[in-house]
Amino acid sequence: GWDKNVTAARVGDRVLVRAAGKSAHGSTPHKGDNAVVRLARALHGVGLEADADWLEWILLSADTGGSGLGIEGHDDVAGPLTSNLGIFSASDGKVNLTYNVRYPVTWEEDVLPTRARAAAAGWTVDEISDSRPLYVPLDQEPVATLLRVYREETGDLLTQPKTMGGGTYARATPNVVAFGAGYPDDLDGPAHEPNERIGIESLIRSCKIYAHALYELAR
């Protein structure tokens, strides 16, 4: 049957097909619902033989673990690779797909491009932009001080720090890491989603930790 999140309407001598999905943070694409995939699945189901190859590639390559692109993997530091088919365009007989990939921090720089080019049979890997992952072990500064301050301020001695596939200015700044402001109780709103928010209690708690951390790092 036709996907309930895909609609079609006649516009003159053409058919306009729309697909609706759900956005998610680029580091957690599995929590979203990719509208491009829904659109490709619906069009492929109609039986568009002339477009079958690239529609099938979208359905294959959109796997959020990267297996369709041949780039799946994980490490003990950052966990599994994530892949998000984030941009799709088609014009002048050419289909362009852009993937946002957060890969394991222990991978060498050429691992991802080499695997992707090998898997993209019939496609051209036109451009790769790489912002290298940032990782600082827990026993190195400034992470050691930040963790100590967090534990002193909150009394939370058990929760381990988390890594995530986010991109911040810390990647471009020497001896800097991103710090805060998530807590184990997770009472604030979702990041970069509708109704994004932080509670007043969380904000005040964070400011106290930040002030303490800045003092410790500066002295």
XYZ file of N, CA and C in Angstrom:
657
model
N 0.822 -1.196 0.000
C 0.000 0.000 0.000
C 0.862 1.255 0.000
N 0.235 2.362 -0.331
C 0.920 3.654 -0.396
C 1.253 4.140 0.996
N 2.436 4.680 1.156
C 2.901 5.199 2.437
C 1.994 6.348 2.874
N 1.492 6.291 4.093
C 0.589 7.336 4.578
C 1.282 8.680 4.736
N 2.608 8.684 4.791
C 3.362 9.934 4.909
C 3.798 10.482 3.552
N 3.326 9.878 2.490
C 3.621 10.334 1.132
C 2.313 10.671 0.438
N 2.252 11.857 -0.153
C 1.041 12.287 -0.854
C 1.378 12.617 -2.300
N 0.405 12.484 -3.175
C 0.581 12.785 -4.590
C -0.600 13.600 -5.079
N -0.329 14.594 -5.927
C -1.393 15.440 -6.460
C -1.027 15.845 -7.887
N -2.026 15.920 -8.739
C -1.799 16.347 -10.118
C -1.654 17.864 -10.170
N -0.602 18.323 -10.812
C -0.361 19.743 -11.017
C -0.129 19.955 -12.509
N -1.174 20.380 -13.211
C -1.084 20.495 -14.659
C -0.905 19.135 -15.278
N 0.152 18.984 -16.079
C 0.423 17.687 -16.702
C 1.464 16.885 -15.931
N 1.699 17.272 -14.681
C 2.665 16.570 -13.852
C 2.018 16.067 -12.561
N 2.755 15.203 -11.868
C 2.316 14.717 -10.557
C 3.329 15.173 -9.513
N 2.858 15.873 -8.508
C 3.710 16.353 -7.420
C 3.618 15.371 -6.257
N 4.747 14.800 -5.884
C 4.795 13.826 -4.792
C 5.544 14.448 -3.617
N 4.950 14.409 -2.460
C 5.566 14.951 -1.255
C 5.711 13.845 -0.214
N 6.830 13.894 0.529
C 7.061 12.930 1.606
C 7.367 13.689 2.884
N 6.818 13.242 3.980
C 7.044 13.867 5.281
C 7.826 12.918 6.169
N 8.785 13.469 6.910
C 9.580 12.659 7.829
C 9.662 13.318 9.185
N 10.680 12.976 9.925
C 10.896 13.558 11.249
C 12.385 13.862 11.393
N 12.714 15.097 11.767
C 14.120 15.481 11.902
C 14.726 14.887 13.165
N 16.039 14.756 13.148
C 16.780 14.269 14.312
C 18.183 14.858 14.252
N 18.853 14.859 15.376
C 20.236 15.344 15.410
C 21.085 14.493 14.485
N 22.058 15.146 13.809
C 22.888 14.444 12.848
C 23.652 13.269 13.426
N 23.906 13.289 14.730
C 24.649 12.195 15.356
C 23.755 11.016 15.736
N 22.428 11.203 15.661
C 21.490 10.124 16.006
C 20.428 9.990 14.913
N 20.843 9.710 13.679
C 19.863 9.637 12.586
C 18.831 8.537 12.763
N 19.169 7.507 13.525
C 18.227 6.417 13.747
C 17.003 6.857 14.544
N 17.086 8.013 15.189
C 15.940 8.526 15.944
C 14.991 9.334 15.060
N 15.393 9.574 13.829
C 14.558 10.332 12.911
C 13.833 9.435 11.928
N 13.182 10.065 10.982
C 12.438 9.353 9.943
C 12.752 10.071 8.630
N 13.564 9.461 7.800
C 14.111 10.123 6.632
C 13.072 10.252 5.521
N 12.698 11.499 5.210
C 11.700 11.742 4.170
C 12.201 11.345 2.790
N 13.517 11.469 2.549
C 14.080 11.061 1.263
C 13.875 9.565 1.041
N 14.061 8.781 2.081
C 13.871 7.335 1.985
C 12.408 7.004 1.717
N 11.512 7.686 2.414
C 10.076 7.450 2.184
C 9.696 7.779 0.733
N 10.239 8.888 0.228
C 9.946 9.287 -1.145
C 10.487 8.259 -2.133
N 11.730 7.832 -1.933
C 12.345 6.853 -2.837
C 11.589 5.530 -2.809
N 11.182 5.105 -1.626
C 10.461 3.839 -1.501
C 9.124 3.907 -2.234
N 8.435 5.041 -2.098
C 7.142 5.191 -2.757
C 7.296 5.219 -4.279
N 8.283 5.965 -4.775
C 8.492 6.054 -6.219
C 8.956 4.718 -6.795
N 9.794 4.011 -6.049
C 10.251 2.700 -6.503
C 9.091 1.722 -6.568
N 8.172 1.847 -5.618
C 7.009 0.968 -5.588
C 6.064 1.177 -6.754
N 6.085 2.380 -7.330
C 5.245 2.672 -8.489
C 5.756 1.936 -9.725
N 7.049 1.611 -9.732
C 7.620 0.876 -10.848
C 8.226 1.758 -11.909
N 8.945 2.815 -11.504
C 9.607 3.708 -12.447
C 10.909 3.058 -12.917
N 10.825 2.282 -13.984
C 11.975 1.494 -14.415
C 13.179 2.356 -14.779
N 12.932 3.513 -15.386
C 14.036 4.373 -15.802
C 14.813 4.920 -14.617
N 14.168 4.988 -13.467
C 14.795 5.548 -12.267
C 15.101 4.484 -11.220
N 14.921 3.239 -11.567
C 15.025 2.171 -10.574
C 16.401 2.104 -9.917
N 17.473 2.304 -10.706
C 18.821 2.132 -10.164
C 19.117 3.111 -9.037
N 18.860 4.403 -9.262
C 19.208 5.369 -8.220
C 18.218 5.330 -7.057
N 16.985 4.945 -7.319
C 16.036 4.782 -6.209
C 16.462 3.621 -5.317
N 16.908 2.538 -5.940
C 17.390 1.382 -5.170
C 18.643 1.752 -4.379
N 19.505 2.588 -4.980
C 20.718 2.993 -4.267
C 20.374 3.824 -3.033
N 19.389 4.695 -3.145
C 18.962 5.483 -1.982
C 18.500 4.550 -0.867
N 17.675 3.590 -1.212
C 17.144 2.675 -0.193
C 18.256 1.846 0.436
N 19.270 1.489 -0.354
C 20.388 0.700 0.167
C 21.321 1.558 1.011
N 21.675 2.729 0.500
C 22.733 3.529 1.119
C 22.271 4.327 2.328
N 20.969 4.415 2.542
C 20.458 5.248 3.627
C 20.511 4.572 4.991
N 21.009 3.349 5.047
C 21.142 2.672 6.346
C 21.953 3.529 7.304
N 21.402 3.814 8.501
C 22.043 4.756 9.421
C 23.308 4.199 10.067
N 23.561 2.923 9.911
C 24.801 2.341 10.420
C 25.915 2.333 9.392
N 25.615 2.757 8.155
C 26.630 2.846 7.122
C 26.881 1.577 6.341
N 26.124 0.503 6.603
C 26.412 -0.765 5.925
C 26.158 -0.668 4.425
N 25.151 0.096 4.021
C 24.859 0.239 2.604
C 25.961 0.932 1.844
N 26.719 1.764 2.529
C 27.850 2.461 1.923
C 29.162 1.703 2.118
N 29.083 0.581 2.816
C 30.294 -0.198 3.073
C 31.228 0.438 4.078
N 30.693 1.296 4.955
C 31.563 2.032 5.883
C 31.233 1.734 7.347
N 30.400 0.731 7.596
C 30.015 0.464 8.981
C 31.232 0.128 9.839
N 31.147 0.425 11.141
C 32.243 0.140 12.055
C 32.009 0.791 13.396
N 32.883 0.493 14.339
C 32.754 1.083 15.678
C 34.107 0.993 16.384
N 34.224 1.749 17.456
C 35.358 1.576 18.357
C 34.868 1.730 19.789
N 35.737 1.428 20.740
C 35.342 1.448 22.146
C 35.245 2.859 22.712
N 35.731 3.847 21.971
C 35.707 5.221 22.451
C 34.381 5.893 22.123
N 34.008 5.873 20.847
C 32.825 6.618 20.393
C 31.658 5.727 20.015
N 31.860 4.418 20.032
C 30.766 3.532 19.664
C 30.637 3.376 18.162
N 29.420 3.074 17.661
C 29.244 2.782 16.238
C 29.219 4.027 15.364
N 29.640 3.855 14.136
C 29.535 4.902 13.125
C 28.067 5.211 12.859
N 27.780 6.471 12.566
C 26.431 6.850 12.147
C 26.510 7.534 10.789
N 25.522 7.280 9.960
C 25.467 7.864 8.622
C 24.067 8.404 8.375
N 23.995 9.627 7.906
C 22.706 10.261 7.645
C 22.662 10.777 6.212
N 21.773 10.220 5.409
C 21.523 10.757 4.081
C 20.712 12.040 4.276
N 21.413 13.165 4.284
C 20.782 14.410 4.705
C 20.293 15.305 3.593
N 20.905 15.214 2.391
C 20.529 16.104 1.293
C 20.387 15.296 0.009
N 19.302 15.529 -0.692
C 19.041 14.886 -1.983
C 18.618 15.947 -2.985
N 19.181 15.880 -4.175
C 18.739 16.784 -5.236
C 18.870 16.073 -6.570
N 18.031 16.475 -7.519
C 18.072 15.891 -8.858
C 17.762 16.981 -9.873
N 18.651 17.155 -10.850
C 18.432 18.145 -11.897
C 19.297 17.810 -13.099
N 18.784 18.135 -14.287
C 19.522 17.914 -15.538
C 20.009 16.473 -15.673
N 19.180 15.541 -15.217
C 19.526 14.135 -15.349
C 20.590 13.645 -14.401
N 20.895 14.440 -13.378
C 21.937 14.073 -12.420
C 21.358 14.035 -11.012
N 21.677 12.985 -10.282
C 21.217 12.819 -8.898
C 22.389 13.057 -7.962
N 22.177 13.908 -6.956
C 23.223 14.196 -5.970
C 22.735 13.824 -4.571
N 23.575 13.109 -3.842
C 23.251 12.697 -2.483
C 24.385 13.132 -1.560
N 24.018 13.691 -0.417
C 25.024 14.107 0.563
C 24.779 13.364 1.870
N 25.829 12.732 2.379
C 25.732 11.950 3.613
C 26.540 12.637 4.714
N 25.979 12.689 5.893
C 26.677 13.212 7.061
C 27.091 12.013 7.906
N 28.395 11.808 8.032
C 28.914 10.604 8.694
C 29.732 10.989 9.920
N 29.452 10.335 11.050
C 30.262 10.493 12.259
C 30.958 9.146 12.481
N 32.265 9.111 12.208
C 32.972 7.834 12.201
C 33.823 7.661 13.468
N 34.231 6.418 13.768
C 35.012 6.146 14.984
C 36.271 7.008 15.066
N 36.557 7.507 16.247
C 37.667 8.454 16.421
C 39.034 7.800 16.226
N 39.103 6.475 16.314
C 40.382 5.798 16.165
C 40.709 5.470 14.709
N 39.795 5.762 13.783
C 40.057 5.461 12.376
C 41.080 6.428 11.804
N 41.929 5.911 10.923
C 42.839 6.766 10.184
C 42.061 7.583 9.155
N 42.672 8.648 8.681
C 41.976 9.622 7.846
C 41.471 9.054 6.524
N 42.148 8.039 5.984
C 41.787 7.549 4.658
C 40.826 6.371 4.673
N 40.439 5.878 5.846
C 39.598 4.687 5.931
C 38.230 4.936 5.298
N 37.574 6.000 5.699
C 36.222 6.274 5.220
C 36.178 6.512 3.712
N 37.006 7.414 3.146
C 36.960 7.633 1.693
C 37.243 6.363 0.896
N 38.202 5.563 1.356
C 38.559 4.342 0.632
C 37.388 3.372 0.587
N 36.729 3.176 1.715
C 35.583 2.258 1.763
C 34.410 2.786 0.953
N 34.149 4.091 1.052
C 33.013 4.674 0.350
C 33.181 4.567 -1.166
N 34.368 4.853 -1.660
C 34.609 4.789 -3.105
C 34.487 3.351 -3.621
N 34.893 2.403 -2.809
C 34.807 1.007 -3.220
C 33.356 0.541 -3.310
N 32.490 1.079 -2.456
C 31.102 0.636 -2.402
C 30.208 1.354 -3.408
N 30.615 2.533 -3.854
C 29.739 3.373 -4.690
C 29.854 3.001 -6.163
N 29.545 1.747 -6.494
C 29.623 1.277 -7.872
C 28.627 2.038 -8.743
N 29.122 2.615 -9.834
C 28.247 3.358 -10.731
C 28.010 4.791 -10.306
N 28.540 5.170 -9.141
C 28.397 6.537 -8.640
C 29.772 7.177 -8.535
N 29.804 8.487 -8.523
C 31.049 9.223 -8.355
C 31.076 9.881 -6.988
N 32.095 9.585 -6.195
C 32.273 10.276 -4.921
C 32.919 11.613 -5.258
N 32.090 12.634 -5.321
C 32.509 13.915 -5.884
C 33.278 14.778 -4.902
N 32.881 14.755 -3.649
C 33.516 15.652 -2.675
C 33.447 15.044 -1.282
N 34.548 15.097 -0.570
C 34.590 14.642 0.817
C 35.175 15.760 1.673
N 34.405 16.201 2.641
C 34.864 17.217 3.583
C 34.993 16.558 4.943
N 36.160 16.657 5.554
C 36.424 15.921 6.789
C 36.838 16.861 7.915
N 36.084 16.831 8.990
C 36.469 17.505 10.231
C 36.856 16.407 11.206
N 38.144 16.263 11.450
C 38.648 15.135 12.220
C 38.021 15.069 13.610
N 37.728 13.859 14.098
C 37.153 13.705 15.436
C 38.082 14.219 16.522
N 37.490 14.619 17.615
C 38.249 15.089 18.780
C 38.023 14.116 19.930
N 39.109 13.656 20.526
C 38.987 12.777 21.689
C 40.132 13.057 22.653
N 39.778 13.282 23.907
C 40.763 13.477 24.969
C 40.480 12.440 26.059
N 41.423 11.572 26.379
C 41.209 10.563 27.429
C 40.854 11.204 28.769
N 40.167 10.449 29.626
C 39.668 10.982 30.893
C 40.777 11.413 31.843
N 41.966 10.851 31.683
C 43.042 11.190 32.611
C 43.922 12.326 32.101
N 43.537 12.943 30.997
C 44.308 14.060 30.455
C 43.538 15.368 30.640
N 44.294 16.476 30.685
C 43.663 17.785 30.803
C 43.208 18.286 29.424
N 42.103 19.060 29.403
C 41.353 19.587 30.544
C 40.255 18.668 31.060
N 40.123 17.467 30.467
C 39.019 16.588 30.835
C 39.104 16.148 32.293
N 40.310 15.842 32.787
C 40.454 15.383 34.164
C 39.909 16.419 35.148
N 40.244 17.680 34.943
C 39.748 18.747 35.830
C 38.251 18.931 35.679
N 37.739 18.917 34.467
C 36.302 19.103 34.244
C 35.493 17.994 34.910
N 35.967 16.774 34.813
C 35.255 15.657 35.434
C 35.295 15.780 36.950
N 36.446 16.159 37.498
C 36.548 16.328 38.951
C 35.594 17.416 39.454
N 35.537 18.526 38.739
C 34.649 19.620 39.138
C 33.182 19.186 39.082
N 32.816 18.492 38.007
C 31.438 18.003 37.893
C 31.078 17.118 39.084
N 31.975 16.208 39.446
C 31.688 15.293 40.552
C 31.592 16.040 41.882
N 32.464 17.033 42.084
C 32.419 17.811 43.323
C 31.137 18.627 43.432
N 30.696 19.201 42.344
C 29.517 20.061 42.360
C 28.208 19.274 42.472
N 28.155 18.107 41.868
C 26.895 17.359 41.809
C 26.826 16.196 42.790
N 27.976 15.720 43.257
C 27.977 14.536 44.107
C 27.772 13.256 43.311
N 27.703 13.377 42.006
C 27.518 12.215 41.137
C 28.883 11.585 40.878
N 29.147 10.471 41.547
C 30.453 9.825 41.441
C 30.448 8.621 40.509
N 29.280 8.281 39.956
C 29.164 7.041 39.199
C 28.992 7.241 37.697
N 28.234 8.268 37.309
C 27.950 8.459 35.889
C 29.224 8.768 35.108
N 29.441 8.018 34.061
C 30.623 8.220 33.234
C 30.355 9.276 32.156
N 31.371 10.047 31.803
C 31.198 11.033 30.723
C 30.823 10.334 29.420
N 30.094 11.048 28.582
C 29.666 10.489 27.312
C 30.388 11.160 26.146
N 30.653 10.370 25.125
C 31.106 10.944 23.868
C 29.910 10.992 22.934
N 29.931 11.916 21.985
C 28.864 11.977 20.997
C 29.432 12.468 19.674
N 28.682 12.236 18.615
C 29.156 12.606 17.299
C 28.830 14.030 16.914
N 28.848 14.937 17.856
C 28.554 16.337 17.556
C 29.792 17.068 17.078
N 29.572 18.156 16.365
C 30.685 18.975 15.913
C 30.630 20.342 16.567
N 31.698 20.741 17.249
C 31.732 22.030 17.925
C 33.025 22.765 17.569
N 33.136 24.011 18.053
C 34.345 24.787 17.809
C 35.575 24.159 18.478
N 35.357 23.222 19.389
C 36.481 22.582 20.069
C 37.394 21.862 19.074
N 36.840 21.397 17.977
C 37.661 20.687 16.990
C 38.698 21.597 16.354
N 38.423 22.891 16.333
C 39.313 23.833 15.659
C 40.169 24.635 16.633
N 40.058 24.311 17.930
C 40.750 25.091 18.957
C 41.651 24.170 19.771
N 42.940 24.457 19.858
C 43.854 23.577 20.589
C 43.500 23.457 22.081
N 43.631 22.257 22.622
C 43.473 21.994 24.050
C 42.099 22.394 24.579
N 41.084 22.194 23.779
C 39.716 22.560 24.162
C 38.791 21.364 23.920
N 37.808 21.204 24.809
C 36.767 20.194 24.617
C 35.412 20.840 24.862
N 34.368 20.216 24.325
C 33.005 20.661 24.607
C 32.577 20.073 25.946
N 31.967 20.894 26.797
C 31.663 20.475 28.171
C 30.260 20.942 28.562
N 29.386 20.005 28.940
C 28.033 20.329 29.380
C 27.082 20.381 28.182
N 25.800 20.649 28.434
C 25.169 20.780 29.734
C 24.085 19.719 29.882
N 24.437 18.475 29.583
C 23.482 17.390 29.736
C 23.658 16.688 31.067
N 22.540 16.235 31.628
C 22.571 15.555 32.929
C 21.875 14.202 32.827
N 22.212 13.294 33.744
C 21.594 11.965 33.699
C 20.077 12.004 33.771
N 19.488 13.013 34.472
C 18.028 13.058 34.578
C 17.369 13.489 33.274
N 18.112 14.184 32.399
C 17.655 14.510 31.055
C 16.253 15.132 31.043
N 16.077 16.187 31.809
C 14.763 16.825 31.923
C 14.561 17.956 30.923
N 15.598 18.300 30.182
C 15.497 19.423 29.261
C 14.983 18.967 27.898
N 14.750 19.936 27.017
C 14.191 19.619 25.714
C 15.212 19.034 24.768
N 14.752 18.431 23.679
C 15.667 17.804 22.710
C 16.482 18.860 21.974
N 17.740 18.533 21.704
C 18.637 19.474 21.034
C 18.263 19.622 19.563
N 18.200 20.877 19.098
C 17.954 21.191 17.685
C 16.644 20.614 17.173
N 15.679 20.502 18.050
C 14.363 20.000 17.678
C 13.328 21.068 18.024
N 12.100 20.927 17.520
C 11.044 21.850 17.954
C 10.927 21.859 19.481
N 10.730 23.030 20.029
C 10.618 23.196 21.480
C 11.935 22.909 22.193
N 13.040 23.187 21.512
C 14.351 23.046 22.156
C 14.412 23.987 23.352
N 14.909 23.505 24.472
C 14.878 24.325 25.685
C 15.822 23.755 26.731
N 16.110 24.588 27.736
C 16.830 24.132 28.921
C 16.117 24.717 30.125
N 15.917 23.916 31.146
C 15.200 24.371 32.325
C 16.033 25.349 33.153
N 15.371 26.218 33.875
C 16.059 27.201 34.714
C 16.949 26.497 35.739
N 16.449 25.421 36.313
C 17.243 24.672 37.292
C 18.530 24.141 36.667
N 18.416 23.608 35.452
C 19.592 23.095 34.758
C 20.561 24.219 34.422
N 20.024 25.370 34.029
C 20.865 26.503 33.646
C 21.675 27.010 34.838
N 21.019 27.147 35.981
C 21.710 27.623 37.189
C 22.750 26.599 37.640
N 22.366 25.332 37.608
C 23.293 24.263 38.000
C 24.525 24.268 37.085
N 24.299 24.451 35.791
C 25.403 24.478 34.840
C 26.327 25.664 35.078
N 25.741 26.839 35.358
C 26.546 28.045 35.575
C 27.477 27.876 36.777
N 27.004 27.233 37.813
C 27.838 26.996 38.990
C 29.010 26.067 38.639
N 28.717 25.048 37.850
C 29.775 24.117 37.449
C 30.777 24.816 36.543
N 30.272 25.617 35.593
C 31.162 26.328 34.678
C 32.082 27.288 35.423
N 31.527 28.020 36.377
C 32.327 28.984 37.134
C 33.437 28.267 37.904
N 33.082 27.158 38.528
C 34.053 26.361 39.275
C 35.128 25.819 38.322
N 34.690 25.323 37.162
C 35.618 24.739 36.209
C 36.585 25.790 35.660
N 36.066 26.971 35.326
C 36.934 28.029 34.806
C 37.974 28.447 35.830
N 37.555 28.504 37.084
C 38.503 28.864 38.160
C 39.610 27.809 38.255
N 39.224 26.539 38.246
C 40.216 25.463 38.384
C 41.163 25.420 37.199
N 40.638 25.665 36.002
C 41.478 25.613 34.809
C 42.415 26.808 34.700
N 42.003 27.933 35.289
C 42.786 29.156 35.166
C 43.892 29.278 36.203
N 43.710 28.634 37.355
C 44.687 28.846 38.434
C 45.904 27.927 38.321
